[in-house]
Amino acid sequence: MYESPIRRPLITGKTSYAQITDDIATAVEAKPTKWWYIGFIVSLAGLGLWLLTVTYLLVTGVGVWGLNKTVDWGWDITNFVWWVGIGHAGTLISAILLLFRQKWRTAVNRSAEAMTIFAVICAGTYPLLHAGRPWVIYWVFPLPNTYGSLWANFNSPLLWDVFAISTYFTVSLVFWYVGLIPDLATIRDRAEGVRKKIYGLLAFGWNGSAKAWQRFESVSLILAGLATPLVLSVHTIVSMDFATSVIPGWHTTIFPPYFVAGAVFSGFAMVLTLLIIMRKVMRLEAYITLNHIDVMNKIILVTGSIVGSAYITEFFIAWYSAVPYERYAFVNRAFGPYWWAYWAMMTCNVITPQLFWSRKLRRNITAVFIISIFVNIGMWFERFVIIVTSLHRDYLPSSWAMYSPTWVEIGMFIGSLGLFFTLFFLFAKFLPVIAIAEVKSIVKTSAEEHIKKTAEKEGIDIKEVNPQIA
Amino acid sequence: MSTQKYIIGTFNDEEPLLEAVKEVRAAGTPIHECYTPFPVHGLDEALGYRRSRLPRAAFMFGVLGFSLALFMQAWMLGFDWPMNIGGKPALAWPDFVPVTFELTVLITALGMVGTYLVASGFLPGAEAKMPDIRCTSHVFCIAIPSNTADYDKMHALLMRHGADEVAEREIEL
């Protein structure tokens, strides 16, 4: 396929197919680096904290959280929505960008999808534990029972959420694994002994035949077509948990698009946080280039601006509705007792992403890393603001209350970060973090060397049309 | 599981393989299969493969999921155990939309991927039948059944297209 030599390269340095296999497979084959061990041990400590707090919670009951009669959703649901939102970037990269034929996705889709799966696992733990008795969680599914049968209530958005999250998790996992099979075969065919057996088991007998690739591409395309509306539906349904209620500040029709944009926004921030570390630690700078970081920053800028406009629209509509409760909810958000959370959200989500209008900042790794952390924090506060400030002062002033988390909630949040990073470190060690086959398929169009060759063939001075390469 | 004799040609790039495939087919010699490290566009057409029928299977699973989900909800809430919620209709169709959508997607995805794996014989621990293990890294292979091909002619043809090596081997593919 022809690609104009003015395009920016997506793979830098010397690139042969064997070289690409070596670069990516070596990370799986070699002993982990010192930084991997340090990161993994810190994550394991977090996981330990998670196990400790969850055990304490299960033994004692949900009363160990700081929730009360008025504020009955707190850090648990905040964390749930935050984690689900983070997952959205992975699906966006793997599905929506595949449909749009964006070549840069090949370098980042594998790790972004892994991030999705791990984030949804973390998210799932919160409603599971919030339910109070996780050992009867199967009651949410419409299973025949001796109470009637008394079925699940399909009129409830909370039940829609059960179906949305479990479908999202399953489909993401299947999509990820289908893409992994050819790369697992690559690892299998380089390995020996026990490793060959294990990767052979996981690679499902993949042989790279033309028929298999034809089916593979067909399946990938349809899965992408399914995952695209799916990912939009998931956060839409999450937002309906709020929007279909009558709490002032929740009962708004803007929620679905606003939640989806926010999810993609926070997800890309987390992708950047992870990839900036990973490309350095695993020496993948030739594959995850500054151009990749640049385009992701543009997505952050777009979605961040959508989120910013949504905040302003919400405020306007609260005033325009002339409903006193609605107006009060928003004034209380900005100037009430939780003002600090609101302004933390506004600063991190509205102001910081606007810095990405500057090309210099978009391509400055340190700046991008810091901004991505700001966005992660800002989006956490967004969920906290929506949930806690709306609940703590509703229609009846006599039931107004304040909420603050206990050490168990804080421990579980830090612990869930530990769970997430433990899974991510294991992934980075044992599975190819870049889609090897997919990267090879863009070599002939987007590798630096090949762009130079095309220019030479056409008698174009590469220095003139593509100064980045020269 | 029987072995058969094949002429195996290996290449280090996809473009000469594609040219070679076209010429072998033009000479009227049947090709068993090609093995590549990544999907080579146009290779399936050059080999004369029909379009995959997996999209059709996916559509069928979609129809199945959609019907099952809608039927399940309507039957459970509308007929088996209707609930009086403020006098509102028990068959609340708009409320069934999200779960119907999710289950349609779920059953389509699982059904299609299951079909793909079973149809291709890709199951946990299955043995990979390929002429060269480097095919998953950087080698592009063509396998021509020996019984319907002239070895010398094929050898010359593949070499002319820049094959690294051409050999006749008895293997199971």
mmCIF file of N, CA and C in Angstrom, chain A residues 17-18 21 142 147-155 159-160 163-164 166-168 170-171 174 178 181-182 185-186 188-189 196 200-202 204-219 222-223 226 229-230 233-234 237 437 440-441 444, chain B residues 13-15 33-39 41 43-44 47 49-52 54-55 58 72-73 75-77 80-81 83 85 92 95 98-99 101-103 105-106 108-110 112-113 116-117 119-130 133 136-138 140:
data_model
loop_
_atom_site.group_PDB
_atom_site.id
_atom_site.type_symbol
_atom_site.label_atom_id
_atom_site.label_comp_id
_atom_site.label_asym_id
_atom_site.label_seq_id
_atom_site.Cartn_x
_atom_site.Cartn_y
_atom_site.Cartn_z
ATOM 1 N N TYR A 17 11.824 -7.557 9.856
ATOM 2 C CA TYR A 17 10.834 -8.348 10.576
ATOM 3 C C TYR A 17 11.474 -9.106 11.725
ATOM 4 N N ALA A 18 12.658 -9.663 11.489
ATOM 5 C CA ALA A 18 13.332 -10.432 12.534
ATOM 6 C C ALA A 18 13.692 -9.522 13.710
ATOM 7 N N THR A 21 10.625 -8.880 15.896
ATOM 8 C CA THR A 21 10.378 -10.037 16.760
ATOM 9 C C THR A 21 11.348 -10.021 17.931
ATOM 10 N N PRO A 142 -30.474 -13.548 36.455
ATOM 11 C CA PRO A 142 -31.815 -14.146 36.429
ATOM 12 C C PRO A 142 -31.752 -15.667 36.435
ATOM 13 N N TYR A 147 -37.766 -18.958 45.250
ATOM 14 C CA TYR A 147 -38.600 -17.875 45.770
ATOM 15 C C TYR A 147 -39.721 -17.505 44.807
ATOM 16 N N GLY A 148 -40.020 -18.337 43.850
ATOM 17 C CA GLY A 148 -41.121 -17.919 42.987
ATOM 18 C C GLY A 148 -41.285 -18.645 41.682
ATOM 19 N N SER A 149 -40.402 -18.562 40.692
ATOM 20 C CA SER A 149 -39.092 -17.913 40.700
ATOM 21 C C SER A 149 -39.234 -16.389 40.706
ATOM 22 N N LEU A 150 -38.533 -15.752 41.600
ATOM 23 C CA LEU A 150 -38.484 -14.312 41.628
ATOM 24 C C LEU A 150 -37.286 -13.899 40.780
ATOM 25 N N TRP A 151 -37.557 -13.213 39.652
ATOM 26 C CA TRP A 151 -36.480 -12.900 38.728
ATOM 27 C C TRP A 151 -35.812 -11.580 39.105
ATOM 28 N N ALA A 152 -34.682 -11.315 38.423
ATOM 29 C CA ALA A 152 -34.037 -10.008 38.606
ATOM 30 C C ALA A 152 -34.931 -8.942 37.978
ATOM 31 N N ASN A 153 -34.804 -7.689 38.458
ATOM 32 C CA ASN A 153 -35.657 -6.619 37.950
ATOM 33 C C ASN A 153 -34.987 -5.900 36.778
ATOM 34 N N PHE A 154 -35.457 -6.195 35.583
ATOM 35 C CA PHE A 154 -34.835 -5.615 34.386
ATOM 36 C C PHE A 154 -35.217 -4.158 34.167
ATOM 37 N N ASN A 155 -36.033 -3.587 35.062
ATOM 38 C CA ASN A 155 -36.338 -2.168 34.957
ATOM 39 C C ASN A 155 -35.270 -1.326 35.629
ATOM 40 N N LEU A 159 -29.193 -3.097 37.454
ATOM 41 C CA LEU A 159 -29.088 -4.415 36.827
ATOM 42 C C LEU A 159 -28.536 -4.292 35.404
ATOM 43 N N TRP A 160 -28.926 -3.204 34.713
ATOM 44 C CA TRP A 160 -28.347 -2.994 33.377
ATOM 45 C C TRP A 160 -26.832 -2.934 33.501
ATOM 46 N N PHE A 163 -25.102 -6.256 33.607
ATOM 47 C CA PHE A 163 -24.957 -6.843 32.275
ATOM 48 C C PHE A 163 -23.918 -6.084 31.458
ATOM 49 N N ALA A 164 -23.924 -4.754 31.582
ATOM 50 C CA ALA A 164 -22.987 -3.953 30.793
ATOM 51 C C ALA A 164 -21.548 -4.258 31.192
ATOM 52 N N SER A 166 -20.304 -6.871 32.897
ATOM 53 C CA SER A 166 -19.838 -8.244 32.672
ATOM 54 C C SER A 166 -19.657 -8.525 31.185
ATOM 55 N N THR A 167 -20.518 -7.944 30.338
ATOM 56 C CA THR A 167 -20.324 -8.108 28.890
ATOM 57 C C THR A 167 -19.045 -7.410 28.455
ATOM 58 N N TYR A 168 -18.850 -6.209 28.979
ATOM 59 C CA TYR A 168 -17.667 -5.428 28.611
ATOM 60 C C TYR A 168 -16.393 -6.189 28.962
ATOM 61 N N THR A 170 -16.041 -9.470 29.439
ATOM 62 C CA THR A 170 -15.897 -10.701 28.651
ATOM 63 C C THR A 170 -15.448 -10.386 27.229
ATOM 64 N N VAL A 171 -16.104 -9.420 26.598
ATOM 65 C CA VAL A 171 -15.776 -9.120 25.205
ATOM 66 C C VAL A 171 -14.359 -8.540 25.098
ATOM 67 N N VAL A 174 -11.932 -11.425 25.400
ATOM 68 C CA VAL A 174 -11.924 -12.265 24.196
ATOM 69 C C VAL A 174 -11.188 -11.550 23.060
ATOM 70 N N VAL A 178 -7.825 -12.992 21.328
ATOM 71 C CA VAL A 178 -7.792 -13.317 19.898
ATOM 72 C C VAL A 178 -6.577 -12.640 19.258
ATOM 73 N N ILE A 181 -3.133 -14.421 20.283
ATOM 74 C CA ILE A 181 -2.789 -15.780 19.836
ATOM 75 C C ILE A 181 -1.602 -15.808 18.857
ATOM 76 N N PRO A 182 -1.605 -14.992 17.770
ATOM 77 C CA PRO A 182 -0.448 -15.062 16.861
ATOM 78 C C PRO A 182 0.872 -14.695 17.548
ATOM 79 N N ALA A 185 2.178 -17.450 19.623
ATOM 80 C CA ALA A 185 2.814 -18.452 18.762
ATOM 81 C C ALA A 185 4.236 -18.026 18.428
ATOM 82 N N THR A 186 4.440 -16.717 18.229
ATOM 83 C CA THR A 186 5.789 -16.214 17.963
ATOM 84 C C THR A 186 6.717 -16.544 19.131
ATOM 85 N N ARG A 188 6.205 -18.879 21.372
ATOM 86 C CA ARG A 188 6.300 -20.344 21.438
ATOM 87 C C ARG A 188 7.391 -20.857 20.506
ATOM 88 N N ASP A 189 7.446 -20.320 19.296
ATOM 89 C CA ASP A 189 8.381 -20.839 18.307
ATOM 90 C C ASP A 189 9.818 -20.391 18.544
ATOM 91 N N LYS A 196 8.206 -23.512 26.114
ATOM 92 C CA LYS A 196 7.595 -23.853 24.819
ATOM 93 C C LYS A 196 6.255 -24.542 25.047
ATOM 94 N N GLY A 200 2.943 -22.881 24.038
ATOM 95 C CA GLY A 200 2.269 -23.715 23.045
ATOM 96 C C GLY A 200 0.826 -23.982 23.421
ATOM 97 N N LEU A 201 0.611 -24.205 24.703
ATOM 98 C CA LEU A 201 -0.748 -24.426 25.207
ATOM 99 C C LEU A 201 -1.590 -23.178 24.980
ATOM 100 N N LEU A 202 -0.977 -22.010 25.264
ATOM 101 C CA LEU A 202 -1.717 -20.752 25.168
ATOM 102 C C LEU A 202 -1.922 -20.306 23.719
ATOM 103 N N PHE A 204 -2.750 -22.016 21.136
ATOM 104 C CA PHE A 204 -3.872 -22.692 20.483
ATOM 105 C C PHE A 204 -3.509 -23.325 19.134
ATOM 106 N N GLY A 205 -2.220 -23.602 18.892
ATOM 107 C CA GLY A 205 -1.850 -24.218 17.612
ATOM 108 C C GLY A 205 -1.889 -23.257 16.438
ATOM 109 N N TRP A 206 -1.689 -21.989 16.691
ATOM 110 C CA TRP A 206 -1.669 -20.989 15.613
ATOM 111 C C TRP A 206 -0.545 -21.310 14.622
ATOM 112 N N ASN A 207 -0.822 -21.256 13.299
ATOM 113 C CA ASN A 207 0.209 -21.599 12.333
ATOM 114 C C ASN A 207 0.473 -20.500 11.310
ATOM 115 N N GLY A 208 -0.218 -19.387 11.386
ATOM 116 C CA GLY A 208 0.049 -18.278 10.479
ATOM 117 C C GLY A 208 -0.323 -18.546 9.037
ATOM 118 N N SER A 209 -1.232 -19.502 8.790
ATOM 119 C CA SER A 209 -1.609 -19.782 7.400
ATOM 120 C C SER A 209 -2.474 -18.644 6.862
ATOM 121 N N ALA A 210 -2.496 -18.531 5.542
ATOM 122 C CA ALA A 210 -3.236 -17.439 4.915
ATOM 123 C C ALA A 210 -4.718 -17.499 5.277
ATOM 124 N N LYS A 211 -5.243 -18.724 5.382
ATOM 125 C CA LYS A 211 -6.652 -18.876 5.750
ATOM 126 C C LYS A 211 -6.886 -18.390 7.182
ATOM 127 N N ALA A 212 -5.948 -18.763 8.072
ATOM 128 C CA ALA A 212 -6.082 -18.341 9.470
ATOM 129 C C ALA A 212 -6.044 -16.827 9.566
ATOM 130 N N TRP A 213 -5.144 -16.195 8.801
ATOM 131 C CA TRP A 213 -5.062 -14.728 8.853
ATOM 132 C C TRP A 213 -6.316 -14.088 8.289
ATOM 133 N N GLN A 214 -6.867 -14.715 7.244
ATOM 134 C CA GLN A 214 -8.084 -14.161 6.668
ATOM 135 C C GLN A 214 -9.207 -14.174 7.705
ATOM 136 N N ARG A 215 -9.332 -15.312 8.399
ATOM 137 C CA ARG A 215 -10.366 -15.405 9.435
ATOM 138 C C ARG A 215 -10.065 -14.459 10.587
ATOM 139 N N PHE A 216 -8.783 -14.383 10.947
ATOM 140 C CA PHE A 216 -8.353 -13.510 12.039
ATOM 141 C C PHE A 216 -8.773 -12.070 11.770
ATOM 142 N N GLU A 217 -8.529 -11.619 10.534
ATOM 143 C CA GLU A 217 -8.863 -10.236 10.202
ATOM 144 C C GLU A 217 -10.367 -10.025 10.217
ATOM 145 N N SER A 218 -11.092 -11.028 9.744
ATOM 146 C CA SER A 218 -12.539 -10.940 9.725
ATOM 147 C C SER A 218 -13.084 -10.837 11.158
ATOM 148 N N VAL A 219 -12.557 -11.708 12.032
ATOM 149 C CA VAL A 219 -13.011 -11.708 13.428
ATOM 150 C C VAL A 219 -12.635 -10.393 14.111
ATOM 151 N N ILE A 222 -15.020 -7.586 13.063
ATOM 152 C CA ILE A 222 -16.363 -7.667 13.628
ATOM 153 C C ILE A 222 -16.321 -7.404 15.134
ATOM 154 N N LEU A 223 -15.291 -7.929 15.799
ATOM 155 C CA LEU A 223 -15.181 -7.651 17.235
ATOM 156 C C LEU A 223 -15.027 -6.152 17.468
ATOM 157 N N LEU A 226 -18.309 -4.606 17.179
ATOM 158 C CA LEU A 226 -19.157 -4.867 18.341
ATOM 159 C C LEU A 226 -18.690 -4.063 19.549
ATOM 160 N N PRO A 229 -19.836 0.135 19.760
ATOM 161 C CA PRO A 229 -21.048 0.545 20.477
ATOM 162 C C PRO A 229 -21.051 0.041 21.915
ATOM 163 N N LEU A 230 -20.368 -1.069 22.161
ATOM 164 C CA LEU A 230 -20.344 -1.620 23.524
ATOM 165 C C LEU A 230 -19.691 -0.640 24.486
ATOM 166 N N SER A 233 -21.830 2.130 25.195
ATOM 167 C CA SER A 233 -22.989 1.762 26.019
ATOM 168 C C SER A 233 -22.601 1.610 27.482
ATOM 169 N N VAL A 234 -21.370 1.167 27.745
ATOM 170 C CA VAL A 234 -21.013 0.855 29.130
ATOM 171 C C VAL A 234 -21.069 2.099 30.006
ATOM 172 N N ILE A 237 -24.553 3.461 30.411
ATOM 173 C CA ILE A 237 -25.356 2.754 31.406
ATOM 174 C C ILE A 237 -24.880 3.097 32.818
ATOM 175 N N ALA A 437 2.709 -8.952 15.385
ATOM 176 C CA ALA A 437 2.254 -9.140 14.007
ATOM 177 C C ALA A 437 1.692 -7.842 13.438
ATOM 178 N N LYS A 440 4.397 -5.417 12.436
ATOM 179 C CA LYS A 440 5.041 -5.836 11.182
ATOM 180 C C LYS A 440 4.202 -5.439 9.977
ATOM 181 N N SER A 441 2.871 -5.441 10.153
ATOM 182 C CA SER A 441 2.029 -5.149 8.993
ATOM 183 C C SER A 441 2.046 -3.674 8.612
ATOM 184 N N LYS A 444 5.888 -1.624 6.020
ATOM 185 C CA LYS A 444 6.045 -1.195 4.628
ATOM 186 C C LYS A 444 5.442 0.182 4.361
ATOM 187 N N ASP B 13 10.443 -11.818 2.510
ATOM 188 C CA ASP B 13 9.613 -10.639 2.365
ATOM 189 C C ASP B 13 8.281 -11.056 1.756
ATOM 190 N N GLU B 14 7.236 -10.268 2.008
ATOM 191 C CA GLU B 14 5.918 -10.696 1.535
ATOM 192 C C GLU B 14 5.701 -10.429 0.047
ATOM 193 N N GLU B 15 6.386 -9.402 -0.505
ATOM 194 C CA GLU B 15 6.095 -9.036 -1.891
ATOM 195 C C GLU B 15 6.498 -10.120 -2.895
ATOM 196 N N GLU B 33 -1.025 -24.098 0.851
ATOM 197 C CA GLU B 33 -1.257 -22.987 1.777
ATOM 198 C C GLU B 33 -0.010 -22.111 1.811
ATOM 199 N N CYS B 34 -0.161 -20.874 2.308
ATOM 200 C CA CYS B 34 0.989 -20.022 2.564
ATOM 201 C C CYS B 34 1.016 -19.702 4.051
ATOM 202 N N TYR B 35 2.213 -19.471 4.576
ATOM 203 C CA TYR B 35 2.352 -19.203 6.015
ATOM 204 C C TYR B 35 3.142 -17.914 6.181
ATOM 205 N N THR B 36 2.580 -16.949 6.886
ATOM 206 C CA THR B 36 3.234 -15.639 7.007
ATOM 207 C C THR B 36 3.205 -15.154 8.457
ATOM 208 N N PRO B 37 4.155 -14.274 8.823
ATOM 209 C CA PRO B 37 4.186 -13.779 10.202
ATOM 210 C C PRO B 37 3.097 -12.759 10.504
ATOM 211 N N PHE B 38 2.508 -12.162 9.487
ATOM 212 C CA PHE B 38 1.431 -11.186 9.712
ATOM 213 C C PHE B 38 0.496 -11.250 8.514
ATOM 214 N N PRO B 39 -0.708 -10.687 8.632
ATOM 215 C CA PRO B 39 -1.650 -10.779 7.515
ATOM 216 C C PRO B 39 -1.136 -10.011 6.302
ATOM 217 N N HIS B 41 -1.883 -8.478 2.850
ATOM 218 C CA HIS B 41 -3.107 -8.109 2.134
ATOM 219 C C HIS B 41 -3.048 -8.538 0.682
ATOM 220 N N LEU B 43 -3.153 -11.655 -0.226
ATOM 221 C CA LEU B 43 -2.669 -13.031 -0.343
ATOM 222 C C LEU B 43 -3.835 -14.011 -0.458
ATOM 223 N N ASP B 44 -4.895 -13.778 0.326
ATOM 224 C CA ASP B 44 -6.043 -14.698 0.261
ATOM 225 C C ASP B 44 -6.694 -14.665 -1.119
ATOM 226 N N LEU B 47 -4.518 -16.489 -3.592
ATOM 227 C CA LEU B 47 -4.640 -17.940 -3.428
ATOM 228 C C LEU B 47 -6.013 -18.436 -3.875
ATOM 229 N N TYR B 49 -8.882 -17.841 -2.315
ATOM 230 C CA TYR B 49 -9.785 -18.197 -1.216
ATOM 231 C C TYR B 49 -11.073 -17.397 -1.320
ATOM 232 N N ARG B 50 -12.175 -18.073 -0.972
ATOM 233 C CA ARG B 50 -13.438 -17.360 -0.897
ATOM 234 C C ARG B 50 -13.431 -16.493 0.351
ATOM 235 N N ARG B 51 -14.295 -15.492 0.356
ATOM 236 C CA ARG B 51 -14.403 -14.659 1.554
ATOM 237 C C ARG B 51 -14.858 -15.506 2.734
ATOM 238 N N SER B 52 -14.366 -15.166 3.907
ATOM 239 C CA SER B 52 -14.727 -15.922 5.098
ATOM 240 C C SER B 52 -16.233 -15.795 5.365
ATOM 241 N N LEU B 54 -17.408 -16.144 8.313
ATOM 242 C CA LEU B 54 -17.569 -15.806 9.730
ATOM 243 C C LEU B 54 -18.525 -14.629 9.964
ATOM 244 N N PRO B 55 -18.516 -13.577 9.110
ATOM 245 C CA PRO B 55 -19.492 -12.509 9.345
ATOM 246 C C PRO B 55 -20.921 -13.018 9.346
ATOM 247 N N ALA B 58 -21.543 -14.625 12.594
ATOM 248 C CA ALA B 58 -21.703 -13.592 13.606
ATOM 249 C C ALA B 58 -23.116 -13.027 13.571
ATOM 250 N N MET B 72 -36.394 -13.533 27.029
ATOM 251 C CA MET B 72 -36.161 -13.794 28.451
ATOM 252 C C MET B 72 -36.775 -12.686 29.323
ATOM 253 N N GLN B 73 -36.476 -11.441 28.980
ATOM 254 C CA GLN B 73 -36.965 -10.340 29.811
ATOM 255 C C GLN B 73 -38.482 -10.220 29.756
ATOM 256 N N TRP B 75 -40.680 -12.507 29.050
ATOM 257 C CA TRP B 75 -41.338 -13.638 29.710
ATOM 258 C C TRP B 75 -41.236 -13.509 31.230
ATOM 259 N N MET B 76 -40.038 -13.197 31.728
ATOM 260 C CA MET B 76 -39.840 -13.140 33.180
ATOM 261 C C MET B 76 -40.669 -12.027 33.812
ATOM 262 N N LEU B 77 -40.583 -10.808 33.245
ATOM 263 C CA LEU B 77 -41.248 -9.674 33.883
ATOM 264 C C LEU B 77 -42.689 -9.503 33.425
ATOM 265 N N ASP B 80 -44.218 -14.451 33.621
ATOM 266 C CA ASP B 80 -43.976 -15.400 34.703
ATOM 267 C C ASP B 80 -44.172 -14.755 36.072
ATOM 268 N N TRP B 81 -43.714 -13.538 36.255
ATOM 269 C CA TRP B 81 -43.820 -12.878 37.559
ATOM 270 C C TRP B 81 -44.017 -11.377 37.341
ATOM 271 N N MET B 83 -44.821 -7.613 38.006
ATOM 272 C CA MET B 83 -44.815 -6.820 39.241
ATOM 273 C C MET B 83 -45.610 -5.549 39.005
ATOM 274 N N ILE B 85 -45.639 -1.988 39.562
ATOM 275 C CA ILE B 85 -44.799 -0.888 40.019
ATOM 276 C C ILE B 85 -45.551 0.393 39.699
ATOM 277 N N ALA B 92 -42.394 -3.458 29.995
ATOM 278 C CA ALA B 92 -41.831 -2.129 29.768
ATOM 279 C C ALA B 92 -40.723 -2.241 28.734
ATOM 280 N N ASP B 95 -37.313 -0.375 28.808
ATOM 281 C CA ASP B 95 -36.391 -0.821 29.855
ATOM 282 C C ASP B 95 -35.592 -2.052 29.431
ATOM 283 N N PRO B 98 -31.338 -1.844 27.124
ATOM 284 C CA PRO B 98 -29.908 -2.019 27.477
ATOM 285 C C PRO B 98 -29.487 -3.481 27.593
ATOM 286 N N VAL B 99 -30.267 -4.292 28.302
ATOM 287 C CA VAL B 99 -29.858 -5.686 28.508
ATOM 288 C C VAL B 99 -29.931 -6.457 27.184
ATOM 289 N N PHE B 101 -29.358 -5.215 24.243
ATOM 290 C CA PHE B 101 -28.155 -4.820 23.508
ATOM 291 C C PHE B 101 -26.924 -5.559 24.031
ATOM 292 N N GLU B 102 -26.748 -5.549 25.348
ATOM 293 C CA GLU B 102 -25.549 -6.168 25.930
ATOM 294 C C GLU B 102 -25.493 -7.659 25.604
ATOM 295 N N LEU B 103 -26.634 -8.340 25.743
ATOM 296 C CA LEU B 103 -26.621 -9.786 25.496
ATOM 297 C C LEU B 103 -26.432 -10.097 24.015
ATOM 298 N N VAL B 105 -24.563 -8.354 21.979
ATOM 299 C CA VAL B 105 -23.123 -8.206 21.765
ATOM 300 C C VAL B 105 -22.371 -9.399 22.353
ATOM 301 N N LEU B 106 -22.749 -9.792 23.558
ATOM 302 C CA LEU B 106 -22.041 -10.878 24.242
ATOM 303 C C LEU B 106 -22.138 -12.180 23.455
ATOM 304 N N THR B 108 -23.002 -12.639 20.307
ATOM 305 C CA THR B 108 -22.358 -12.524 18.992
ATOM 306 C C THR B 108 -20.853 -12.729 19.122
ATOM 307 N N ALA B 109 -20.245 -12.027 20.092
ATOM 308 C CA ALA B 109 -18.790 -12.091 20.241
ATOM 309 C C ALA B 109 -18.345 -13.506 20.598
ATOM 310 N N LEU B 110 -18.992 -14.096 21.611
ATOM 311 C CA LEU B 110 -18.573 -15.431 22.045
ATOM 312 C C LEU B 110 -18.830 -16.462 20.953
ATOM 313 N N MET B 112 -19.092 -16.019 17.664
ATOM 314 C CA MET B 112 -18.228 -15.875 16.500
ATOM 315 C C MET B 112 -16.804 -16.334 16.803
ATOM 316 N N VAL B 113 -16.286 -15.933 17.956
ATOM 317 C CA VAL B 113 -14.912 -16.326 18.297
ATOM 318 C C VAL B 113 -14.835 -17.845 18.473
ATOM 319 N N TYR B 116 -14.779 -19.352 15.058
ATOM 320 C CA TYR B 116 -13.468 -19.111 14.452
ATOM 321 C C TYR B 116 -12.433 -20.104 14.966
ATOM 322 N N LEU B 117 -12.398 -20.292 16.279
ATOM 323 C CA LEU B 117 -11.386 -21.176 16.855
ATOM 324 C C LEU B 117 -11.633 -22.629 16.460
ATOM 325 N N ALA B 119 -13.444 -23.791 13.873
ATOM 326 C CA ALA B 119 -13.307 -23.981 12.427
ATOM 327 C C ALA B 119 -11.839 -24.046 12.009
ATOM 328 N N SER B 120 -10.986 -23.290 12.705
ATOM 329 C CA SER B 120 -9.571 -23.286 12.346
ATOM 330 C C SER B 120 -8.784 -24.352 13.093
ATOM 331 N N GLY B 121 -9.444 -25.063 14.004
ATOM 332 C CA GLY B 121 -8.746 -26.073 14.800
ATOM 333 C C GLY B 121 -7.825 -25.465 15.833
ATOM 334 N N PHE B 122 -8.085 -24.218 16.238
ATOM 335 C CA PHE B 122 -7.255 -23.571 17.252
ATOM 336 C C PHE B 122 -7.871 -23.807 18.624
ATOM 337 N N LEU B 123 -7.292 -24.764 19.338
ATOM 338 C CA LEU B 123 -7.813 -25.059 20.663
ATOM 339 C C LEU B 123 -6.634 -25.124 21.618
ATOM 340 N N PRO B 124 -6.878 -24.947 22.915
ATOM 341 C CA PRO B 124 -5.762 -24.952 23.868
ATOM 342 C C PRO B 124 -4.879 -26.179 23.684
ATOM 343 N N GLY B 125 -3.593 -25.937 23.493
ATOM 344 C CA GLY B 125 -2.644 -27.037 23.399
ATOM 345 C C GLY B 125 -2.602 -27.726 22.048
ATOM 346 N N ALA B 126 -3.380 -27.250 21.070
ATOM 347 C CA ALA B 126 -3.347 -27.879 19.748
ATOM 348 C C ALA B 126 -1.946 -27.756 19.149
ATOM 349 N N GLU B 127 -1.596 -28.741 18.329
ATOM 350 C CA GLU B 127 -0.275 -28.726 17.719
ATOM 351 C C GLU B 127 -0.290 -27.825 16.484
ATOM 352 N N ALA B 128 0.738 -26.988 16.345
ATOM 353 C CA ALA B 128 0.790 -26.085 15.198
ATOM 354 C C ALA B 128 1.316 -26.829 13.989
ATOM 355 N N LYS B 129 0.530 -26.851 12.911
ATOM 356 C CA LYS B 129 0.974 -27.530 11.697
ATOM 357 C C LYS B 129 1.487 -26.486 10.733
ATOM 358 N N MET B 130 2.804 -26.328 10.718
ATOM 359 C CA MET B 130 3.402 -25.346 9.828
ATOM 360 C C MET B 130 4.741 -25.855 9.333
ATOM 361 N N ILE B 133 9.169 -23.150 11.700
ATOM 362 C CA ILE B 133 8.749 -22.400 12.878
ATOM 363 C C ILE B 133 9.110 -20.918 12.795
ATOM 364 N N THR B 136 6.400 -17.670 12.194
ATOM 365 C CA THR B 136 5.730 -16.746 13.094
ATOM 366 C C THR B 136 6.632 -15.568 13.427
ATOM 367 N N SER B 137 7.821 -15.530 12.827
ATOM 368 C CA SER B 137 8.705 -14.411 13.110
ATOM 369 C C SER B 137 9.012 -13.576 11.866
ATOM 370 N N HIS B 138 9.716 -14.166 10.893
ATOM 371 C CA HIS B 138 10.149 -13.342 9.774
ATOM 372 C C HIS B 138 10.258 -14.110 8.464
ATOM 373 N N PHE B 140 8.431 -16.201 5.227
ATOM 374 C CA PHE B 140 7.178 -16.354 4.501
ATOM 375 C C PHE B 140 7.279 -17.632 3.670
#
